[in-house]
Amino acid sequence: MSKNETTSGSGRRKREAGPSPHQDPQSAAGGELHQIAGGEHAALTTNQGVPLSDNQNSLRANPRGPTLLEDFILREKITHFDHERIPERIVHARATGAHGFFELTESLEAYTRARVLTEVGEKTPVFTRISTVAGGAGSVDTPRDVRGFAVKFYTKEGNWDLVGNNIPVFFIQDAIKFPDLIHAVKMEPDRGFPQAASAHDTFWDFISLTPESMHMVMWVMSDRTLPRSLRMIEGFGVHSFRLVNDAGESTFVKFHWRPKLGLQSTIWDETVKIAGADPDFHRRDMFEAIAAGAFPEWDLAVQLFTEEEADGFPFDHLDATKLIPEELVPLKIIGRMVLDRWPNNFFAETEQVAYCPSHVVPGIDFSNDPLLQGRLLSYHDTQLSRLGTPNFHQIPINAPKCPFGNQQRDGQMQMEQPVGRIAYEPNSLSEDSPRESPAGGFRSAAVAETGEKGRVRAESFADHYSQARQFYVSQTAHEQAHIASALVFELSKVEHLHVREAIVGHLRNIDEDLAQRVGAGLALGKMPKAPVAAAPVQDMAPSPALQIIGKMKDTLTGRAVGILIADGSDGAVIEKVRKAATDAGAAVKIVAPKVGGANLADGSLMAADGQLAGTPSVLFDAVAVVLSDDGAKTLALEGAAIDFVRDAFGHLKAIGADQGGHVLLRSANVARDAGVVDASDDDAFIAAAKTRQWDREKAVRTLA
Ligand code: HDE
């Protein structure tokens, strides 16, 4: 059988039918053979199925003459190309997506009738898209930014989209402020920069005038926005939702994703350098992990609480700038999500996938969070503009995997061909047209509403600082220093002094020490006044669950180790380090001055996975340097080699070095400390490599 397949019926081209680890087994169902004489390859055709004899030359009046308008092949190809782009998402344009499944391990039967949350052991297919917010589709993977965490569950009762972020709160309390927030953070409209960066005047100006954003600002300035890998971030549904059971009773719920690999971030200097070394750092990491069978995995957990319990919280859970501390309502793990298949085609799937928080299934319902209420409108509207048609649900990545049908008809890009006379309901002319399901269909929770209509903000939304303070005081000293330094960095890019001062004023309401550190970092001279808080600032109990360092796992699983070698390196030491790191779960890469490899001391050639100039140490979690004395002397004159070890040290990573390796370290002024160990002592190296050397930081940079 040749590979010359097209899908049957539609005549659409199928992807080249070679074996692919990423191909959806279900979509691989065979089409008819497109019968083209001669050759092994599929015939190249126009979109009308006409085979092409020549794809290299357009039709000319004579060999050196004008191109003819009659060339329908040229016109079709160029016109299609001209229309290849669709409007990119106004936010969350840059993303990585993958297929997988959700498996329920604990039934929530008492709380909900949603089968996806009651059928233990059931594997529900998912498509998950993790994004940055501010940058365009072509921006880098690693700006300081929130990560979107959107999961489409293709359940038996319809699609459920859980469209969350990697931060459990948001900047604003009311959807009507969203366009202002996004306009403020996006590149400034007169100059078209900065791309994918909040460090500029308009963002901080808006924030300084929006005290409700202070809690989110603490999270955004923390290393949460600098993830080491998308496999190592948490996800949050942010808003309260409702679960509704068979009896019609409802319970509030917050959704949490917890990475099996633990939480891990990079540090700012490292992040900046990663952006240059590999703009696709996170996408590549996810691609490589899935290709290697190291499937990213998260637990799904819920916080469940009643209306009465919520009334007792010292904040309003309908306010998306507040979280519910785990110490107040513990997390209950109910299942796991595994991402095990890369998309066949980035555009068809990751770009065209259309998430809407309004996509819920029977048994899941909304709360009155005013931010959520606005989102219920916005996403569907945005899909109409992006995908151009109310039939976007028919695009394969968006279509439910359960049967679906109704009397909606026509519209642009209608792919279905409904048969028969009936396009309305109720009707008496058809036996089998779709009907309502009074018993199993979607029902909203019967919630009583009273009160006066008006453009008002509830009094219970007035406290903007208490949880910001709780977040800050819950952090380790290292994390607090990073937050203070991030604020200094960002505000130092703000030209307007009054904006810098206004933010420091807000910080005084959060934590005086933080405000002093940032004020000193900006050389403010005189501390600005704190604005009057609309509600008294409360001291809430610290919540260690808000840390990153406290949630980092001491492990090399899912992490990467780089071994720098050169001509003359000792193969036995390299192998020892490689084996120890691989056994500990790391992906190991050999880095050498030339990609072809290095001639080792014993005369053998060791191939390299990366060339030194293009494979800096920022791409690894720990490094080893195995060099002969001559190799070290040569590399001491090589900027990329000096940077390799100096950055590894500066980014608080473990360094294992043999005798020659230490020669290079000395040339780079890298001192010995607890994380700089002998490469031959693989136990010491692996122990150090499993974590970061936080205590080293004060020796390598001045933090605010
Ligand atoms: Fe979104 N958001 N958002 N957002 N959001 C979009 O929808 C919007 C908010 C989130 O991978 C857009 O399809 C409004 C909170 C994710 O395709 C748009 C408000 C949270 C994604 C939109 C918010 C999110 C989006 C742009 C304030 C965390 C990417 C493209 C009321 C819970 C989904 C699109 C994907 C995308 C509107 C606030 C998460 C314009 C009006 C809070 C993960 O519709």
Short mmCIF file of C-alpha atoms in Angstrom, two decimals, residues 37 39 59 75 337 542 638:
data_model
loop_
_atom_site.label_atom_id
_atom_site.label_comp_id
_atom_site.label_asym_id
_atom_site.label_seq_id
_atom_site.Cartn_x
_atom_site.Cartn_y
_atom_site.Cartn_z
CA ALA A 37 -0.19 6.72 -11.57
CA GLY A 39 5.87 7.09 -8.13
CA LEU A 59 2.89 29.75 -16.11
CA ARG A 75 -3.34 31.96 -7.78
CA MET A 337 -4.37 14.44 34.31
CA PRO A 542 0.98 32.67 57.18
CA GLU A 638 36.38 30.75 25.41
#
